[in-house]
PDB file of C-alpha atoms and ligand atoms in Angstrom:
ATOM      1  CA  UNK A   1      25.227  14.559  29.697  1.00  0.00           C
ATOM      2  CA  UNK A   2      23.719  12.162  32.093  1.00  0.00           C
ATOM      3  CA  UNK A   3      21.881   8.897  31.182  1.00  0.00           C
ATOM      4  CA  UNK A   4      20.341   6.383  33.444  1.00  0.00           C
ATOM      5  CA  UNK A   5      17.600   5.653  35.934  1.00  0.00           C
ATOM      6  CA  UNK A   6      17.213   4.853  39.600  1.00  0.00           C
ATOM      7  CA  UNK A   7      14.386   3.580  41.511  1.00  0.00           C
ATOM      8  CA  UNK A   8      13.650   4.011  45.217  1.00  0.00           C
ATOM      9  CA  UNK A   9      14.641   7.607  45.761  1.00  0.00           C
ATOM     10  CA  UNK A  10      13.123   9.362  48.827  1.00  0.00           C
ATOM     11  CA  UNK A  11      11.477  12.650  48.018  1.00  0.00           C
ATOM     12  CA  UNK A  12      11.959  12.146  44.181  1.00  0.00           C
ATOM     13  CA  UNK A  13       8.511  13.333  43.366  1.00  0.00           C
ATOM     14  CA  UNK A  14       8.632  16.394  45.282  1.00  0.00           C
ATOM     15  CA  UNK A  15      12.252  17.425  45.241  1.00  0.00           C
ATOM     16  CA  UNK A  16      13.627  20.596  43.291  1.00  0.00           C
ATOM     17  CA  UNK A  17      17.097  19.241  43.224  1.00  0.00           C
ATOM     18  CA  UNK A  18      18.552  15.825  42.906  1.00  0.00           C
ATOM     19  CA  UNK A  19      22.072  14.687  43.817  1.00  0.00           C
ATOM     20  CA  UNK A  20      23.165  12.204  41.311  1.00  0.00           C
ATOM     21  CA  UNK A  21      25.906   9.854  41.433  1.00  0.00           C
ATOM     22  CA  UNK A  22      27.127   8.952  37.774  1.00  0.00           C
ATOM     23  CA  UNK A  23      29.947   7.138  36.124  1.00  0.00           C
ATOM     24  CA  UNK A  24      32.166   9.446  34.431  1.00  0.00           C
ATOM     25  CA  UNK A  25      35.198   9.140  32.393  1.00  0.00           C
ATOM     26  CA  UNK A  26      37.384   9.973  35.457  1.00  0.00           C
ATOM     27  CA  UNK A  27      35.341   7.852  37.804  1.00  0.00           C
ATOM     28  CA  UNK A  28      32.059   8.367  39.917  1.00  0.00           C
ATOM     29  CA  UNK A  29      31.059  11.817  40.037  1.00  0.00           C
ATOM     30  CA  UNK A  30      28.400  13.888  41.864  1.00  0.00           C
ATOM     31  CA  UNK A  31      26.035  16.190  40.001  1.00  0.00           C
ATOM     32  CA  UNK A  32      23.337  18.591  41.077  1.00  0.00           C
ATOM     33  CA  UNK A  33      20.173  18.169  38.673  1.00  0.00           C
ATOM     34  CA  UNK A  34      17.460  20.660  38.904  1.00  0.00           C
ATOM     35  CA  UNK A  35      13.706  19.842  38.298  1.00  0.00           C
ATOM     36  CA  UNK A  36      12.561  20.976  34.939  1.00  0.00           C
ATOM     37  CA  UNK A  37      15.926  20.167  33.235  1.00  0.00           C
ATOM     38  CA  UNK A  38      15.162  18.742  29.965  1.00  0.00           C
ATOM     39  CA  UNK A  39      15.204  14.923  29.998  1.00  0.00           C
ATOM     40  CA  UNK A  40      14.911  14.651  33.652  1.00  0.00           C
ATOM     41  CA  UNK A  41      11.733  13.259  35.155  1.00  0.00           C
ATOM     42  CA  UNK A  42      10.434  11.536  38.365  1.00  0.00           C
ATOM     43  CA  UNK A  43       7.797   8.982  38.800  1.00  0.00           C
ATOM     44  CA  UNK A  44       6.194   8.251  42.364  1.00  0.00           C
ATOM     45  CA  UNK A  45       6.385   4.704  43.561  1.00  0.00           C
ATOM     46  CA  UNK A  46       2.775   3.691  44.220  1.00  0.00           C
ATOM     47  CA  UNK A  47       1.131   1.257  46.755  1.00  0.00           C
ATOM     48  CA  UNK A  48       3.785   1.323  49.479  1.00  0.00           C
ATOM     49  CA  UNK A  49       2.731  -0.500  52.776  1.00  0.00           C
ATOM     50  CA  UNK A  50       5.737   0.879  54.645  1.00  0.00           C
ATOM     51  CA  UNK A  51       7.209   4.487  55.329  1.00  0.00           C
ATOM     52  CA  UNK A  52       3.917   5.762  53.849  1.00  0.00           C
ATOM     53  CA  UNK A  53       4.501   9.298  55.211  1.00  0.00           C
ATOM     54  CA  UNK A  54       7.606   9.601  53.093  1.00  0.00           C
ATOM     55  CA  UNK A  55       7.394  10.111  49.366  1.00  0.00           C
ATOM     56  CA  UNK A  56       9.546   7.727  47.181  1.00  0.00           C
ATOM     57  CA  UNK A  57       9.943   7.685  43.558  1.00  0.00           C
ATOM     58  CA  UNK A  58      12.144   7.006  40.496  1.00  0.00           C
ATOM     59  CA  UNK A  59      14.322   9.184  38.615  1.00  0.00           C
ATOM     60  CA  UNK A  60      14.996   9.097  34.949  1.00  0.00           C
ATOM     61  CA  UNK A  61      17.671  10.948  33.141  1.00  0.00           C
ATOM     62  CA  UNK A  62      17.517  10.871  29.246  1.00  0.00           C
ATOM     63  CA  UNK A  63      20.409  12.800  27.646  1.00  0.00           C
ATOM     64  CA  UNK A  64      20.450  15.458  30.476  1.00  0.00           C
ATOM     65  CA  UNK A  65      22.847  18.144  29.777  1.00  0.00           C
ATOM     66  CA  UNK A  66      24.129  19.819  32.961  1.00  0.00           C
ATOM     67  CA  UNK A  67      26.836  22.672  33.131  1.00  0.00           C
ATOM     68  CA  UNK A  68      30.101  22.004  34.462  1.00  0.00           C
ATOM     69  CA  UNK A  69      29.348  24.030  37.530  1.00  0.00           C
ATOM     70  CA  UNK A  70      26.679  21.367  38.449  1.00  0.00           C
ATOM     71  CA  UNK A  71      29.502  18.882  39.254  1.00  0.00           C
ATOM     72  CA  UNK A  72      30.422  18.524  42.908  1.00  0.00           C
ATOM     73  CA  UNK A  73      34.037  19.648  42.920  1.00  0.00           C
ATOM     74  CA  UNK A  74      36.019  17.263  44.921  1.00  0.00           C
ATOM     75  CA  UNK A  75      33.761  14.175  44.997  1.00  0.00           C
ATOM     76  CA  UNK A  76      35.545  11.804  42.417  1.00  0.00           C
ATOM     77  CA  UNK A  77      35.412   7.973  43.008  1.00  0.00           C
ATOM     78  CA  UNK A  78      33.289   5.777  44.924  1.00  0.00           C
ATOM     79  CA  UNK A  79      34.274   7.441  48.284  1.00  0.00           C
ATOM     80  CA  UNK A  80      31.871  10.309  47.749  1.00  0.00           C
ATOM     81  CA  UNK A  81      28.548   8.397  47.716  1.00  0.00           C
ATOM     82  CA  UNK A  82      29.944   5.818  50.217  1.00  0.00           C
ATOM     83  CA  UNK A  83      30.763   8.592  52.935  1.00  0.00           C
ATOM     84  CA  UNK A  84      27.192   9.953  52.511  1.00  0.00           C
ATOM     85  CA  UNK A  85      25.977   6.415  53.216  1.00  0.00           C
ATOM     86  CA  UNK A  86      28.168   5.976  56.132  1.00  0.00           C
ATOM     87  CA  UNK A  87      26.792   9.276  57.792  1.00  0.00           C
ATOM     88  CA  UNK A  88      23.010   8.236  57.000  1.00  0.00           C
ATOM     89  CA  UNK A  89      23.581   4.648  58.281  1.00  0.00           C
ATOM     90  CA  UNK A  90      25.020   5.944  61.596  1.00  0.00           C
ATOM     91  CA  UNK A  91      21.881   8.081  61.996  1.00  0.00           C
ATOM     92  CA  UNK A  92      19.683   5.013  61.327  1.00  0.00           C
ATOM     93  CA  UNK A  93      21.477   3.207  64.175  1.00  0.00           C
ATOM     94  CA  UNK A  94      20.090   5.974  66.684  1.00  0.00           C
ATOM     95  CA  UNK A  95      16.735   6.507  64.939  1.00  0.00           C
ATOM     96  CA  UNK A  96      15.473   2.929  65.119  1.00  0.00           C
ATOM     97  CA  UNK A  97      16.002   3.047  68.870  1.00  0.00           C
ATOM     98  CA  UNK A  98      13.441   5.670  69.151  1.00  0.00           C
ATOM     99  CA  UNK A  99      10.842   3.460  67.295  1.00  0.00           C
ATOM    100  CA  UNK A 100      11.712   0.529  69.575  1.00  0.00           C
ATOM    101  CA  UNK A 101      11.509   2.607  72.881  1.00  0.00           C
ATOM    102  CA  UNK A 102       8.025   3.924  71.650  1.00  0.00           C
ATOM    103  CA  UNK A 103       6.742   0.368  71.014  1.00  0.00           C
ATOM    104  CA  UNK A 104       8.308  -0.875  74.391  1.00  0.00           C
ATOM    105  CA  UNK A 105       6.846   1.719  76.612  1.00  0.00           C
ATOM    106  CA  UNK A 106       3.327   1.323  74.947  1.00  0.00           C
ATOM    107  CA  UNK A 107       3.740  -2.371  75.557  1.00  0.00           C
ATOM    108  CA  UNK A 108       4.676  -1.825  79.279  1.00  0.00           C
ATOM    109  CA  UNK A 109       1.749   0.344  79.624  1.00  0.00           C
ATOM    110  CA  UNK A 110      -0.716  -2.122  78.001  1.00  0.00           C
ATOM    111  CA  UNK A 111       0.419  -5.176  79.759  1.00  0.00           C
ATOM    112  CA  UNK A 112       0.240  -3.169  83.101  1.00  0.00           C
ATOM    113  CA  UNK A 113      -3.302  -2.393  82.367  1.00  0.00           C
ATOM    114  CA  UNK A 114      -4.686  -5.413  80.677  1.00  0.00           C
ATOM    115  CA  UNK A 115      -6.296  -7.702  83.122  1.00  0.00           C
ATOM    116  CA  UNK A 116      -6.982 -11.230  82.387  1.00  0.00           C
ATOM    117  CA  UNK A 117      -8.630 -13.873  84.882  1.00  0.00           C
ATOM    118  CA  UNK A 118      -8.040 -11.682  87.813  1.00  0.00           C
ATOM    119  CA  UNK A 119      -4.404 -10.363  87.105  1.00  0.00           C
ATOM    120  CA  UNK A 120      -2.756  -8.050  84.804  1.00  0.00           C
ATOM    121  CA  UNK A 121      -0.519  -9.441  82.149  1.00  0.00           C
ATOM    122  CA  UNK A 122       2.743  -7.922  83.720  1.00  0.00           C
ATOM    123  CA  UNK A 123       1.930 -10.433  86.761  1.00  0.00           C
ATOM    124  CA  UNK A 124       2.849 -13.352  84.586  1.00  0.00           C
ATOM    125  CA  UNK A 125       6.405 -14.593  84.251  1.00  0.00           C
ATOM    126  CA  UNK A 126       6.126 -15.207  80.446  1.00  0.00           C
ATOM    127  CA  UNK A 127       5.250 -11.507  79.925  1.00  0.00           C
ATOM    128  CA  UNK A 128       8.017 -10.303  82.300  1.00  0.00           C
ATOM    129  CA  UNK A 129      10.724 -12.454  80.568  1.00  0.00           C
ATOM    130  CA  UNK A 130       9.579 -11.085  77.147  1.00  0.00           C
ATOM    131  CA  UNK A 131       9.686  -7.459  78.369  1.00  0.00           C
ATOM    132  CA  UNK A 132      12.914  -8.183  80.037  1.00  0.00           C
ATOM    133  CA  UNK A 133      14.432  -9.681  76.889  1.00  0.00           C
ATOM    134  CA  UNK A 134      13.424  -6.516  74.916  1.00  0.00           C
ATOM    135  CA  UNK A 135      15.182  -4.169  77.442  1.00  0.00           C
ATOM    136  CA  UNK A 136      18.334  -6.502  77.043  1.00  0.00           C
ATOM    137  CA  UNK A 137      18.106  -6.035  73.369  1.00  0.00           C
ATOM    138  CA  UNK A 138      17.280  -2.371  73.309  1.00  0.00           C
ATOM    139  CA  UNK A 139      20.094  -1.520  75.909  1.00  0.00           C
ATOM    140  CA  UNK A 140      22.581  -3.311  73.581  1.00  0.00           C
ATOM    141  CA  UNK A 141      21.551  -1.134  70.725  1.00  0.00           C
ATOM    142  CA  UNK A 142      21.792   1.787  72.670  1.00  0.00           C
ATOM    143  CA  UNK A 143      25.401   1.076  73.838  1.00  0.00           C
ATOM    144  CA  UNK A 144      26.568   0.199  70.372  1.00  0.00           C
ATOM    145  CA  UNK A 145      25.170   3.420  68.957  1.00  0.00           C
ATOM    146  CA  UNK A 146      26.809   5.394  71.928  1.00  0.00           C
ATOM    147  CA  UNK A 147      30.175   3.655  71.090  1.00  0.00           C
ATOM    148  CA  UNK A 148      29.812   4.364  67.406  1.00  0.00           C
ATOM    149  CA  UNK A 149      29.277   8.261  68.474  1.00  0.00           C
ATOM    150  CA  UNK A 150      32.211   8.105  70.521  1.00  0.00           C
ATOM    151  CA  UNK A 151      34.435   6.696  67.959  1.00  0.00           C
ATOM    152  CA  UNK A 152      32.870   9.347  65.427  1.00  0.00           C
ATOM    153  CA  UNK A 153      33.955  12.128  67.913  1.00  0.00           C
ATOM    154  CA  UNK A 154      37.374  10.801  67.721  1.00  0.00           C
ATOM    155  CA  UNK A 155      37.405  10.505  63.899  1.00  0.00           C
ATOM    156  CA  UNK A 156      37.896   6.885  64.374  1.00  0.00           C
ATOM    157  CA  UNK A 157      34.680   5.331  63.055  1.00  0.00           C
ATOM    158  CA  UNK A 158      34.904   2.790  60.197  1.00  0.00           C
ATOM    159  CA  UNK A 159      32.391   1.966  57.697  1.00  0.00           C
ATOM    160  CA  UNK A 160      32.282  -1.591  58.852  1.00  0.00           C
ATOM    161  CA  UNK A 161      31.602  -0.710  62.339  1.00  0.00           C
ATOM    162  CA  UNK A 162      28.684   1.363  61.015  1.00  0.00           C
ATOM    163  CA  UNK A 163      27.527  -1.470  59.247  1.00  0.00           C
ATOM    164  CA  UNK A 164      27.410  -3.546  62.476  1.00  0.00           C
ATOM    165  CA  UNK A 165      25.447  -0.809  64.170  1.00  0.00           C
ATOM    166  CA  UNK A 166      22.953  -0.488  61.383  1.00  0.00           C
ATOM    167  CA  UNK A 167      22.361  -4.173  60.896  1.00  0.00           C
ATOM    168  CA  UNK A 168      22.235  -4.948  64.717  1.00  0.00           C
ATOM    169  CA  UNK A 169      20.041  -2.028  65.610  1.00  0.00           C
ATOM    170  CA  UNK A 170      17.525  -2.112  62.744  1.00  0.00           C
ATOM    171  CA  UNK A 171      17.081  -5.900  63.447  1.00  0.00           C
ATOM    172  CA  UNK A 172      16.712  -5.410  67.267  1.00  0.00           C
ATOM    173  CA  UNK A 173      14.149  -2.676  66.664  1.00  0.00           C
ATOM    174  CA  UNK A 174      12.146  -4.682  64.206  1.00  0.00           C
ATOM    175  CA  UNK A 175      12.202  -7.715  66.600  1.00  0.00           C
ATOM    176  CA  UNK A 176      11.051  -5.445  69.593  1.00  0.00           C
ATOM    177  CA  UNK A 177       8.312  -3.775  67.390  1.00  0.00           C
ATOM    178  CA  UNK A 178       6.793  -7.289  66.473  1.00  0.00           C
ATOM    179  CA  UNK A 179       6.998  -8.593  69.915  1.00  0.00           C
ATOM    180  CA  UNK A 180       5.249  -5.439  71.116  1.00  0.00           C
ATOM    181  CA  UNK A 181       2.650  -5.830  68.620  1.00  0.00           C
ATOM    182  CA  UNK A 182       2.016  -9.435  69.719  1.00  0.00           C
ATOM    183  CA  UNK A 183       1.851  -8.378  73.372  1.00  0.00           C
ATOM    184  CA  UNK A 184      -1.077  -6.063  72.654  1.00  0.00           C
ATOM    185  CA  UNK A 185      -3.060  -9.028  71.141  1.00  0.00           C
ATOM    186  CA  UNK A 186      -5.687  -7.923  68.499  1.00  0.00           C
ATOM    187  CA  UNK A 187      -5.281  -4.356  69.794  1.00  0.00           C
ATOM    188  CA  UNK A 188      -1.898  -4.469  68.236  1.00  0.00           C
ATOM    189  CA  UNK A 189      -2.979  -4.794  64.684  1.00  0.00           C
ATOM    190  CA  UNK A 190      -4.747  -1.426  64.822  1.00  0.00           C
ATOM    191  CA  UNK A 191      -3.264   2.039  64.046  1.00  0.00           C
ATOM    192  CA  UNK A 192      -4.742   3.219  67.505  1.00  0.00           C
ATOM    193  CA  UNK A 193      -1.396   1.767  68.778  1.00  0.00           C
ATOM    194  CA  UNK A 194       2.087   2.566  67.595  1.00  0.00           C
ATOM    195  CA  UNK A 195       3.744  -0.905  67.302  1.00  0.00           C
ATOM    196  CA  UNK A 196       2.221  -2.155  63.926  1.00  0.00           C
ATOM    197  CA  UNK A 197       3.111   1.258  62.285  1.00  0.00           C
ATOM    198  CA  UNK A 198       6.865   1.085  63.606  1.00  0.00           C
ATOM    199  CA  UNK A 199       6.854  -2.585  62.701  1.00  0.00           C
ATOM    200  CA  UNK A 200       6.005  -1.944  59.067  1.00  0.00           C
ATOM    201  CA  UNK A 201       8.247   1.211  58.830  1.00  0.00           C
ATOM    202  CA  UNK A 202      11.079  -0.791  60.155  1.00  0.00           C
ATOM    203  CA  UNK A 203      10.757  -3.228  57.188  1.00  0.00           C
ATOM    204  CA  UNK A 204      12.006  -0.496  54.957  1.00  0.00           C
ATOM    205  CA  UNK A 205      14.675   0.497  57.417  1.00  0.00           C
ATOM    206  CA  UNK A 206      16.184  -3.010  57.432  1.00  0.00           C
ATOM    207  CA  UNK A 207      16.201  -2.860  53.814  1.00  0.00           C
ATOM    208  CA  UNK A 208      17.266   0.749  52.856  1.00  0.00           C
ATOM    209  CA  UNK A 209      20.889   2.227  53.437  1.00  0.00           C
ATOM    210  CA  UNK A 210      22.205  -1.158  52.557  1.00  0.00           C
ATOM    211  CA  UNK A 211      20.153  -4.517  53.380  1.00  0.00           C
ATOM    212  CA  UNK A 212      21.081  -6.840  56.180  1.00  0.00           C
ATOM    213  CA  UNK A 213      22.976  -9.181  53.766  1.00  0.00           C
ATOM    214  CA  UNK A 214      25.123  -6.534  52.321  1.00  0.00           C
ATOM    215  CA  UNK A 215      26.031  -5.230  55.929  1.00  0.00           C
ATOM    216  CA  UNK A 216      26.779  -8.906  56.888  1.00  0.00           C
ATOM    217  CA  UNK A 217      28.783  -9.331  53.714  1.00  0.00           C
ATOM    218  CA  UNK A 218      30.713  -6.259  54.576  1.00  0.00           C
ATOM    219  CA  UNK A 219      31.548  -7.693  58.230  1.00  0.00           C
ATOM    220  CA  UNK A 220      32.358 -11.057  56.579  1.00  0.00           C
ATOM    221  CA  UNK A 221      34.909  -9.365  54.340  1.00  0.00           C
ATOM    222  CA  UNK A 222      36.338  -7.402  57.406  1.00  0.00           C
ATOM    223  CA  UNK A 223      36.763 -10.614  59.465  1.00  0.00           C
ATOM    224  CA  UNK A 224      38.055 -13.028  56.704  1.00  0.00           C
ATOM    225  CA  UNK A 225      39.921 -10.685  54.457  1.00  0.00           C
ATOM    226  CA  UNK A 226      37.965 -12.178  51.472  1.00  0.00           C
ATOM    227  CA  UNK A 227      35.123 -10.223  49.525  1.00  0.00           C
ATOM    228  CA  UNK A 228      32.307 -12.662  48.829  1.00  0.00           C
ATOM    229  CA  UNK A 229      30.272 -10.157  46.593  1.00  0.00           C
TER     230      UNK A 229
HETATM  231  C1  FAD B   1      11.394   3.615  50.955  1.00  0.00           C
HETATM  232  C2  FAD B   1      12.786   3.584  50.505  1.00  0.00           C
HETATM  233  C3  FAD B   1      13.192   4.752  50.256  1.00  0.00           C
HETATM  234  C4  FAD B   1      14.531   4.620  49.611  1.00  0.00           C
HETATM  235  N1  FAD B   1      15.343   5.916  49.454  1.00  0.00           N
HETATM  236  C5  FAD B   1      16.444   5.720  48.673  1.00  0.00           C
HETATM  237  C6  FAD B   1      17.062   7.030  48.495  1.00  0.00           C
HETATM  238  O1  FAD B   1      16.694   8.194  48.952  1.00  0.00           O
HETATM  239  N2  FAD B   1      18.213   7.054  47.497  1.00  0.00           N
HETATM  240  C7  FAD B   1      18.760   5.836  47.398  1.00  0.00           C
HETATM  241  O2  FAD B   1      19.852   5.892  46.625  1.00  0.00           O
HETATM  242  N3  FAD B   1      18.068   4.825  47.567  1.00  0.00           N
HETATM  243  C8  FAD B   1      17.068   4.654  48.234  1.00  0.00           C
HETATM  244  N4  FAD B   1      16.391   3.392  48.573  1.00  0.00           N
HETATM  245  C9  FAD B   1      16.768   2.187  48.074  1.00  0.00           C
HETATM  246  C10 FAD B   1      17.351   1.188  48.859  1.00  0.00           C
HETATM  247  O3  FAD B   1      18.675   1.568  49.353  1.00  0.00           O
HETATM  248  C11 FAD B   1      17.450  -0.149  48.100  1.00  0.00           C
HETATM  249  O4  FAD B   1      16.062  -0.642  47.984  1.00  0.00           O
HETATM  250  C12 FAD B   1      18.283  -1.233  49.071  1.00  0.00           C
HETATM  251  O5  FAD B   1      19.706  -0.858  48.832  1.00  0.00           O
HETATM  252  C13 FAD B   1      18.095  -2.615  48.291  1.00  0.00           C
HETATM  253  O6  FAD B   1      18.445  -2.632  46.995  1.00  0.00           O
HETATM  254  P1  FAD B   1      17.352  -3.149  45.975  1.00  0.00           P
HETATM  255  O7  FAD B   1      15.935  -2.718  46.294  1.00  0.00           O
HETATM  256  O8  FAD B   1      18.077  -2.771  44.551  1.00  0.00           O
HETATM  257  O9  FAD B   1      17.432  -4.750  46.186  1.00  0.00           O
HETATM  258  P2  FAD B   1      18.415  -5.829  45.523  1.00  0.00           P
HETATM  259  O10 FAD B   1      19.667  -5.338  45.459  1.00  0.00           O
HETATM  260  O11 FAD B   1      17.615  -6.293  44.379  1.00  0.00           O
HETATM  261  O12 FAD B   1      18.287  -7.172  46.618  1.00  0.00           O
HETATM  262  C14 FAD B   1      17.214  -7.908  46.815  1.00  0.00           C
HETATM  263  C15 FAD B   1      17.624  -9.037  47.841  1.00  0.00           C
HETATM  264  O13 FAD B   1      18.790  -9.622  47.411  1.00  0.00           O
HETATM  265  C16 FAD B   1      19.838  -9.461  48.483  1.00  0.00           C
HETATM  266  N5  FAD B   1      21.282  -9.430  47.766  1.00  0.00           N
HETATM  267  C17 FAD B   1      21.640  -8.464  46.832  1.00  0.00           C
HETATM  268  N6  FAD B   1      22.908  -8.697  46.414  1.00  0.00           N
HETATM  269  C18 FAD B   1      23.298  -9.776  47.164  1.00  0.00           C
HETATM  270  C19 FAD B   1      24.328 -10.762  47.146  1.00  0.00           C
HETATM  271  N7  FAD B   1      25.598 -10.216  46.513  1.00  0.00           N
HETATM  272  N8  FAD B   1      24.699 -11.713  47.976  1.00  0.00           N
HETATM  273  C20 FAD B   1      23.436 -12.067  48.581  1.00  0.00           C
HETATM  274  N9  FAD B   1      22.304 -11.369  48.674  1.00  0.00           N
HETATM  275  C21 FAD B   1      22.259 -10.319  47.829  1.00  0.00           C
HETATM  276  C22 FAD B   1      19.494  -8.261  49.057  1.00  0.00           C
HETATM  277  O14 FAD B   1      20.016  -8.304  50.328  1.00  0.00           O
HETATM  278  C23 FAD B   1      18.077  -8.348  49.181  1.00  0.00           C
HETATM  279  O15 FAD B   1      17.523  -9.313  50.235  1.00  0.00           O
HETATM  280  C24 FAD B   1      15.027   3.407  49.239  1.00  0.00           C
HETATM  281  C25 FAD B   1      14.346   2.232  49.352  1.00  0.00           C
HETATM  282  C26 FAD B   1      13.015   2.279  50.094  1.00  0.00           C
HETATM  283  C27 FAD B   1      12.388   0.958  50.237  1.00  0.00           C
END
């Protein structure tokens, strides 16, 4: 019998099946709960200003009875949900690079074409320095993600290393998106260009799959040996 609620669940309003992690007498267990099960309901989160293409909702479980076969057989303890998160966070460390690349390539095109007082923006040192700085930050993010992938291939990837990658790459991508948005001037605030859309979506990506602070605390624990949370 499952009881509880959880906000911020991607696809909750449209999913036919939910994976629910619940505290059971023998530790945390995973359960598959089908839409339509008595006591199980979902509600859409309205007025999102970020990740608007993705449906988000809250799940409510009120005395929901599921059969024994709905329990994930070998997932007992916090390791189950945490290992899912490590995989998802690793994917995010790559995904945000794509968003940053899209913004940067648009900013390169825009500053190469936008002419002010007889010269295009790329002819100014300040603009070139800003573009170069974004390339530095993007390349660092790419190398970090590549290294995580190589560790993963060797089965040596640790959750704290993924925390570092998720945190660094989301922050880098968000800063690049903001910088590109600004380089486009007024045009940067319209949906004719990609920067503001990526920028707003990246605000969610910085928050979900562990906020920046939580990844910082995880790294803090790894280097000090002290859990501050
Ligand atoms: C669009 C979207 C989709 C999502 N999809 C899913 C999903 O499919 N499944 C799922 O399970 N979750 C999902 N999430 C939830 C997401 O993972 C959480 O929103 C996120 O982990 C932050 O939790 P919270 O919103 O409860 O913030 P809180 O935990 O309330 O945090 C608020 C602030 O306090 C800070 N904080 C919290 N604890 C500490 C501490 N000990 N010390 C210092 N600072 C602290 C946080 O860093 C943050 O800045 C989604 C979220 C969004 C926005």
